[in-house]
PDB file of C-alpha atoms in Angstrom:
ATOM      1  CA  MET A  18     -44.267 -34.913 -31.214  1.00 59.00           C
ATOM      2  CA  ILE A  19     -42.715 -32.962 -34.144  1.00 62.00           C
ATOM      3  CA  GLN A  20     -43.075 -29.643 -30.936  1.00 63.00           C
ATOM      4  CA  GLU A  21     -41.489 -31.932 -28.705  1.00 64.00           C
ATOM      5  CA  ASN A  22     -37.858 -32.759 -30.685  1.00 62.00           C
ATOM      6  CA  PHE A  23     -38.300 -28.861 -31.083  1.00 59.00           C
ATOM      7  CA  ASP A  24     -38.342 -27.586 -27.211  1.00 64.00           C
ATOM      8  CA  ARG A  25     -35.527 -30.290 -26.335  1.00 67.00           C
ATOM      9  CA  ARG A  26     -33.520 -29.055 -28.685  1.00 67.00           C
ATOM     10  CA  GLU A  27     -34.589 -25.189 -28.230  1.00 68.00           C
ATOM     11  CA  ARG A  28     -33.192 -26.205 -23.929  1.00 70.00           C
ATOM     12  CA  SER A  29     -30.240 -27.867 -24.838  1.00 83.00           C
ATOM     13  CA  SER A  30     -29.797 -25.176 -27.150  1.00 83.00           C
ATOM     14  CA  ASP A  31     -30.139 -22.801 -24.483  1.00 85.00           C
ATOM     15  CA  GLN A  32     -28.026 -25.314 -22.435  1.00 88.00           C
ATOM     16  CA  LEU A  33     -25.371 -25.036 -24.801  1.00 88.00           C
ATOM     17  CA  GLN A  34     -25.093 -21.716 -24.816  1.00 90.00           C
ATOM     18  CA  ARG A  35     -25.407 -21.029 -21.272  1.00 91.00           C
ATOM     19  CA  GLN A  36     -22.457 -23.373 -21.023  1.00 92.00           C
ATOM     20  CA  ILE A  37     -20.370 -21.294 -23.581  1.00 93.00           C
ATOM     21  CA  THR A  38     -21.499 -17.829 -22.150  1.00 94.00           C
ATOM     22  CA  ALA A  39     -19.736 -19.681 -18.580  1.00 95.00           C
ATOM     23  CA  THR A  40     -16.761 -20.912 -20.794  1.00 95.00           C
ATOM     24  CA  ARG A  41     -16.227 -17.424 -22.272  1.00 95.00           C
ATOM     25  CA  ASP A  42     -16.239 -15.847 -18.614  1.00 95.00           C
ATOM     26  CA  ARG A  43     -13.684 -18.162 -16.941  1.00 95.00           C
ATOM     27  CA  MET A  44     -11.393 -18.107 -19.590  1.00 95.00           C
ATOM     28  CA  SER A  45     -11.373 -14.225 -19.710  1.00 95.00           C
ATOM     29  CA  HIS A  46     -10.738 -14.373 -16.333  1.00 94.00           C
ATOM     30  CA  THR A  47      -8.166 -16.961 -16.869  1.00 94.00           C
ATOM     31  CA  ILE A  48      -6.497 -14.584 -19.579  1.00 94.00           C
ATOM     32  CA  HIS A  49      -6.649 -11.784 -17.192  1.00 93.00           C
ATOM     33  CA  GLU A  50      -5.151 -13.598 -14.371  1.00 92.00           C
ATOM     34  CA  ILE A  51      -1.718 -14.490 -16.530  1.00 92.00           C
ATOM     35  CA  GLY A  52      -1.811 -11.022 -17.897  1.00 90.00           C
ATOM     36  CA  GLU A  53      -1.282 -10.615 -14.701  1.00 88.00           C
ATOM     37  CA  GLU A  54       1.365 -12.246 -13.813  1.00 87.00           C
ATOM     38  CA  LEU A  55       3.182 -11.240 -16.510  1.00 88.00           C
ATOM     39  CA  ASN A  56       3.308  -7.711 -15.798  1.00 90.00           C
ATOM     40  CA  PRO A  57       6.644  -6.289 -15.783  1.00 89.00           C
ATOM     41  CA  ARG A  58       6.259  -4.579 -12.378  1.00 90.00           C
ATOM     42  CA  HIS A  59       5.053  -7.754 -10.483  1.00 87.00           C
ATOM     43  CA  LEU A  60       8.091 -10.428 -12.224  1.00 87.00           C
ATOM     44  CA  LEU A  61       9.924  -7.698 -10.856  1.00 88.00           C
ATOM     45  CA  GLU A  62       8.400  -7.913  -7.498  1.00 88.00           C
ATOM     46  CA  HIS A  63       8.690 -11.647  -7.129  1.00 87.00           C
ATOM     47  CA  TYR A  64      12.611 -11.326  -8.645  1.00 86.00           C
ATOM     48  CA  VAL A  65      12.852  -9.131  -5.719  1.00 84.00           C
ATOM     49  CA  ASP A  66      10.887 -11.559  -2.816  1.00 86.00           C
ATOM     50  CA  GLU A  67      12.404 -14.572  -4.597  1.00 87.00           C
ATOM     51  CA  HIS A  68      15.859 -13.164  -4.971  1.00 86.00           C
ATOM     52  CA  SER A  69      16.738 -10.014  -1.944  1.00 86.00           C
ATOM     53  CA  GLU A  70      18.062 -11.882   0.734  1.00 88.00           C
ATOM     54  CA  ALA A  71      20.892 -13.577  -2.104  1.00 89.00           C
ATOM     55  CA  LEU A  72      21.116  -9.641  -3.180  1.00 85.00           C
ATOM     56  CA  LEU A  73      22.279  -8.027   0.917  1.00 88.00           C
ATOM     57  CA  GLU A  74      23.875 -11.083   1.339  1.00 91.00           C
ATOM     58  CA  SER A  75      26.442 -10.029  -2.009  1.00 92.00           C
ATOM     59  CA  LEU A  76      25.652  -6.234  -0.910  1.00 92.00           C
ATOM     60  CA  ASN A  77      27.055  -7.153   2.398  1.00 94.00           C
ATOM     61  CA  LYS A  78      29.602  -9.261   1.552  1.00 95.00           C
ATOM     62  CA  ARG A  79      30.243  -6.354  -0.648  1.00 96.00           C
ATOM     63  CA  CYS A  80      30.755  -3.790   1.048  1.00 95.00           C
ATOM     64  CA  SER A  81      32.549  -5.799   4.254  1.00 95.00           C
ATOM     65  CA  GLN A  82      35.550  -6.548   1.279  1.00 96.00           C
ATOM     66  CA  PHE A  83      35.882  -2.957   0.586  1.00 96.00           C
ATOM     67  CA  ALA A  84      36.036  -1.963   4.439  1.00 96.00           C
ATOM     68  CA  ARG A  85      38.449  -4.300   4.359  1.00 96.00           C
ATOM     69  CA  LYS A  86      40.824  -3.054   2.003  1.00 96.00           C
ATOM     70  CA  ALA A  87      40.322   0.643   3.332  1.00 92.00           C
ATOM     71  CA  ALA A  88      41.440  -0.056   6.354  1.00 94.00           C
ATOM     72  CA  GLN A  89      43.826  -2.051   5.310  1.00 95.00           C
ATOM     73  CA  THR A  90      45.140   0.775   3.343  1.00 92.00           C
ATOM     74  CA  VAL A  91      45.428   3.472   5.222  1.00 91.00           C
ATOM     75  CA  LYS A  92      47.311   1.017   7.574  1.00 94.00           C
ATOM     76  CA  GLU A  93      49.912   0.945   5.320  1.00 94.00           C
ATOM     77  CA  ASN A  94      50.061   4.197   3.924  1.00 93.00           C
ATOM     78  CA  PRO A  95      48.980   6.845   6.865  1.00 93.00           C
ATOM     79  CA  ILE A  96      50.412   9.667   5.879  1.00 94.00           C
ATOM     80  CA  PRO A  97      48.975  10.265   2.333  1.00 92.00           C
ATOM     81  CA  THR A  98      45.812   8.788   3.766  1.00 91.00           C
ATOM     82  CA  LEU A  99      46.358  11.852   6.037  1.00 93.00           C
ATOM     83  CA  ALA A 100      46.836  14.328   3.940  1.00 94.00           C
ATOM     84  CA  ILE A 101      43.946  13.742   1.530  1.00 93.00           C
ATOM     85  CA  LEU A 102      41.398  13.211   4.203  1.00 92.00           C
ATOM     86  CA  ILE A 103      42.512  17.526   4.828  1.00 94.00           C
ATOM     87  CA  GLY A 104      42.644  18.497   1.366  1.00 93.00           C
ATOM     88  CA  VAL A 105      38.710  16.812   1.583  1.00 94.00           C
ATOM     89  CA  ALA A 106      38.260  18.628   5.055  1.00 93.00           C
ATOM     90  CA  LEU A 107      39.564  22.295   3.314  1.00 92.00           C
ATOM     91  CA  PHE A 108      37.520  21.323   0.395  1.00 92.00           C
ATOM     92  CA  ALA A 109      34.687  21.277   1.987  1.00 90.00           C
ATOM     93  CA  ARG A 110      35.552  24.064   4.161  1.00 89.00           C
ATOM     94  CA  GLY A 111      36.072  26.116   1.475  1.00 87.00           C
ATOM     95  CA  SER A 112      33.214  25.838  -0.448  1.00 79.00           C
ATOM     96  CA  LYS A 113      30.868  25.911   2.202  1.00 77.00           C
ATOM     97  CA  GLN A 114      32.349  29.426   2.368  1.00 78.00           C
ATOM     98  CA  ALA A 115      31.404  30.610  -1.284  1.00 73.00           C
ATOM     99  CA  ASP A 116      28.460  29.651  -0.640  1.00 72.00           C
ATOM    100  CA  LYS A 117      27.663  32.132   2.813  1.00 73.00           C
ATOM    101  CA  ARG A 118      29.123  34.462   0.518  1.00 73.00           C
ATOM    102  CA  ARG A 119      26.610  33.736  -2.629  1.00 74.00           C
ATOM    103  CA  SER A 120      23.868  33.964  -0.866  1.00 70.00           C
ATOM    104  CA  PRO A 121      22.512  37.252   0.460  1.00 65.00           C
ATOM    105  CA  SER A 122      22.340  38.208   3.733  1.00 60.00           C
ATOM    106  CA  PRO A 123      18.070  38.211   5.254  1.00 59.00           C
ATOM    107  CA  ASN A 124      18.341  41.942   6.330  1.00 60.00           C
ATOM    108  CA  GLN A 125      20.524  42.080   2.282  1.00 57.00           C
ATOM    109  CA  SER A 126      17.870  42.955  -0.899  1.00 54.00           C
ATOM    110  CA  ALA A 127      18.688  41.111  -3.556  1.00 51.00           C
ATOM    111  CA  GLU A 128      20.153  44.408  -5.900  1.00 53.00           C
ATOM    112  CA  GLU A 129      22.679  45.000  -2.968  1.00 53.00           C
ATOM    113  CA  SER A 130      23.949  41.203  -2.935  1.00 52.00           C
ATOM    114  CA  SER A 131      24.290  41.501  -6.681  1.00 54.00           C
ATOM    115  CA  PRO A 132      27.755  42.335  -8.224  1.00 55.00           C
ATOM    116  CA  SER A 133      28.347  45.265 -10.090  1.00 54.00           C
ATOM    117  CA  PRO A 134      28.613  46.127 -13.433  1.00 55.00           C
ATOM    118  CA  LEU A 135      31.860  47.108 -14.318  1.00 52.00           C
TER     119      LEU A 135
END
């Protein structure tokens, strides 16, 4: 009788230990999943996925407004716009020519391309 009670307690103790281990494993898995959900990269990806359509729509709307305003400005002020475009083109051309003067040609050694000391 005493032995039977002891065996029952031992079996119930083993059973409780297995249940505790299983519960601990489940909780560990759940905590890991929660940690993954709260990861900043995951949160950002989730936000972008949820709001990407609205973000693209807003960006498209702003670009369209900018293009309309730019076109209207050009129509209202064609001569200043032309002057600005000519200035930008000349600046770009001058910048390109200056780059060519600074870089040595393939046939020229580095010593020949460097400026001579005064």
